[in-house]
Short mmCIF file of C-alpha atoms in Angstrom, two decimals:
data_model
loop_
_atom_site.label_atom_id
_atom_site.label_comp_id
_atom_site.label_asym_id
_atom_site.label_seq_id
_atom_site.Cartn_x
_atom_site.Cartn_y
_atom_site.Cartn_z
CA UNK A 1 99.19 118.29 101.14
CA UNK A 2 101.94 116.14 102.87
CA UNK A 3 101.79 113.85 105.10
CA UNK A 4 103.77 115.31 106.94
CA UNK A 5 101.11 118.70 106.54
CA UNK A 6 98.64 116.15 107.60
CA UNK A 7 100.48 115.08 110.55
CA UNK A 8 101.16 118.28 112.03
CA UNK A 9 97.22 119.64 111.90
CA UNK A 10 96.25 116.14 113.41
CA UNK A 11 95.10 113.77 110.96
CA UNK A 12 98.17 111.43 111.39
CA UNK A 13 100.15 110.28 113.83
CA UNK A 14 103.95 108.95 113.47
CA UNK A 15 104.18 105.38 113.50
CA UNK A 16 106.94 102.60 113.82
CA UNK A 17 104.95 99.19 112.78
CA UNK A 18 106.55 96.26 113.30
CA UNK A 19 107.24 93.42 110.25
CA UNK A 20 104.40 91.00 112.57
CA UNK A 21 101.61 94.16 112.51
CA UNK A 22 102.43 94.88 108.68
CA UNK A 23 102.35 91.03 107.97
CA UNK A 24 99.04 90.63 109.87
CA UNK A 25 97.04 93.25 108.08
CA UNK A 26 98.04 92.02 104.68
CA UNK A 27 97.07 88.24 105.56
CA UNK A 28 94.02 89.94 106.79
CA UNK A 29 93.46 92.24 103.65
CA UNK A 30 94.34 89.38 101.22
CA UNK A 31 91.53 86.95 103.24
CA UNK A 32 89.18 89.52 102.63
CA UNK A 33 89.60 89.87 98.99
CA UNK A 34 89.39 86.40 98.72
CA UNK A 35 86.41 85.98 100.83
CA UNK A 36 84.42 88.97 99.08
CA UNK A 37 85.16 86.88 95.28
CA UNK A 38 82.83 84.09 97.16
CA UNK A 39 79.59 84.14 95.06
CA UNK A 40 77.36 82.71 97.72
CA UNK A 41 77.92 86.11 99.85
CA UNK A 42 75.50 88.30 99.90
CA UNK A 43 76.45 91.74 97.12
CA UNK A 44 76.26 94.00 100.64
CA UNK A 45 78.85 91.22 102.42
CA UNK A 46 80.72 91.18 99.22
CA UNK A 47 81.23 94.88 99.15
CA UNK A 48 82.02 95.12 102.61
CA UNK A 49 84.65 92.80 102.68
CA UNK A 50 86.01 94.15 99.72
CA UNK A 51 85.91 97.91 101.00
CA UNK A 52 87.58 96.20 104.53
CA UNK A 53 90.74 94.80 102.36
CA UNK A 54 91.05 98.23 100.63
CA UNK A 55 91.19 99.61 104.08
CA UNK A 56 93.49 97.57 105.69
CA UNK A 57 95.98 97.89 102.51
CA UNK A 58 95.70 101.77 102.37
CA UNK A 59 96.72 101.55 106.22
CA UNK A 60 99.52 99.32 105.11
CA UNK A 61 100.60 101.77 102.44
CA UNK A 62 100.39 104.95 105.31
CA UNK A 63 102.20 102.60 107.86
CA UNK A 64 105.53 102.08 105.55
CA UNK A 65 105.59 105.52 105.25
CA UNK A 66 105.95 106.40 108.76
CA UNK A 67 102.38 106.97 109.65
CA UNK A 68 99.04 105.70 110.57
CA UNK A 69 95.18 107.80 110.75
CA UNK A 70 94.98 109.48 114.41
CA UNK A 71 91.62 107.37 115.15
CA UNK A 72 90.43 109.88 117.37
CA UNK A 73 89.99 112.58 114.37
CA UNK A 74 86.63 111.97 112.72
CA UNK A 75 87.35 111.31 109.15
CA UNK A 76 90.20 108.73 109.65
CA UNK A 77 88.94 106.46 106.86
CA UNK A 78 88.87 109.17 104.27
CA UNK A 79 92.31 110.57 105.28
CA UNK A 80 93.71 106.93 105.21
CA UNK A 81 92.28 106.75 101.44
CA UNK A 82 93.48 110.33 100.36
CA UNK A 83 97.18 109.52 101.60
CA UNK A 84 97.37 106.52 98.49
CA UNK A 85 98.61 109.17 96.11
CA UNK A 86 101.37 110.44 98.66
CA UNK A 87 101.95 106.66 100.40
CA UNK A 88 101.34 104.93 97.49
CA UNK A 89 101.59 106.98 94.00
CA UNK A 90 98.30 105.69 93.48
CA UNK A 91 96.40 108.15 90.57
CA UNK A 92 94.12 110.76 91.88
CA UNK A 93 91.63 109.60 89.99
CA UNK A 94 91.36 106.29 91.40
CA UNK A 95 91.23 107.46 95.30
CA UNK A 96 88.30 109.41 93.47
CA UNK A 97 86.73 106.26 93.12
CA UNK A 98 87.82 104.54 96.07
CA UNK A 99 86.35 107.33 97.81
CA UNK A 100 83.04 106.51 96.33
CA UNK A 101 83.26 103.19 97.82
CA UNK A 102 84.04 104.73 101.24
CA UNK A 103 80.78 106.75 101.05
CA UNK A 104 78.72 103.97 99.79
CA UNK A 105 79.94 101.74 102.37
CA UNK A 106 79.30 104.06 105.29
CA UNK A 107 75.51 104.54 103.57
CA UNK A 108 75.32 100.57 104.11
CA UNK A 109 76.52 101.01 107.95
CA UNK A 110 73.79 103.76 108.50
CA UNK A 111 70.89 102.50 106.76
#
């Protein structure tokens, strides 16, 4: 599927970020990253962080494409992960796995 497809049942919405919104979320993604390598965290904080800075890059990646997750779907954070291969070129097989985080870290939200 597109993301264009995606955009027309819903799931995205055009978007126009500006260079200060892109800048701020990858400050903000790379401050996670480096706060979830602090040892003295917590594995659950750790995780968290980590899974926030995938986030925030993924919607970086959608956002230079044109696009960003309609928030009001439910879902948003699995769409924004299953765009990488279209936004990105990530491998499949790696938004597999990055999907597994995504479920793990919504089991840690819940519990």
């Amino acid at each position: 599927m597109t993301l264009e497809n995606l955009s027309s049942i819903g799931r995205l919405k055009p978007h126009s970020p500006a260079r200060a919104e892109i800048q701020r979320l990858l400050a903000a993604a790379e401050a996670s990253v480096n706060d979830a390598r602090r040892e003295q965290l917590s594995a659950s904080s750790r995780f968290d962080l980590a899974y926030k800075s995938l986030m925030q890059s993924a919607l970086v990646a959608l956002m230079a494409n044109g696009y960003r997750p309609s928030t009001s779907e439910p879902g948003h954070h699995q769409t924004t992960l299953q765009t990488l291969p279209k936004s990105l070129g990530l491998d499949p097989e790696r938004v597999r796995l990055f999907d597994v985080f995504r479920v793990h870290a919504m089991w840690l939200i819940t519990r």
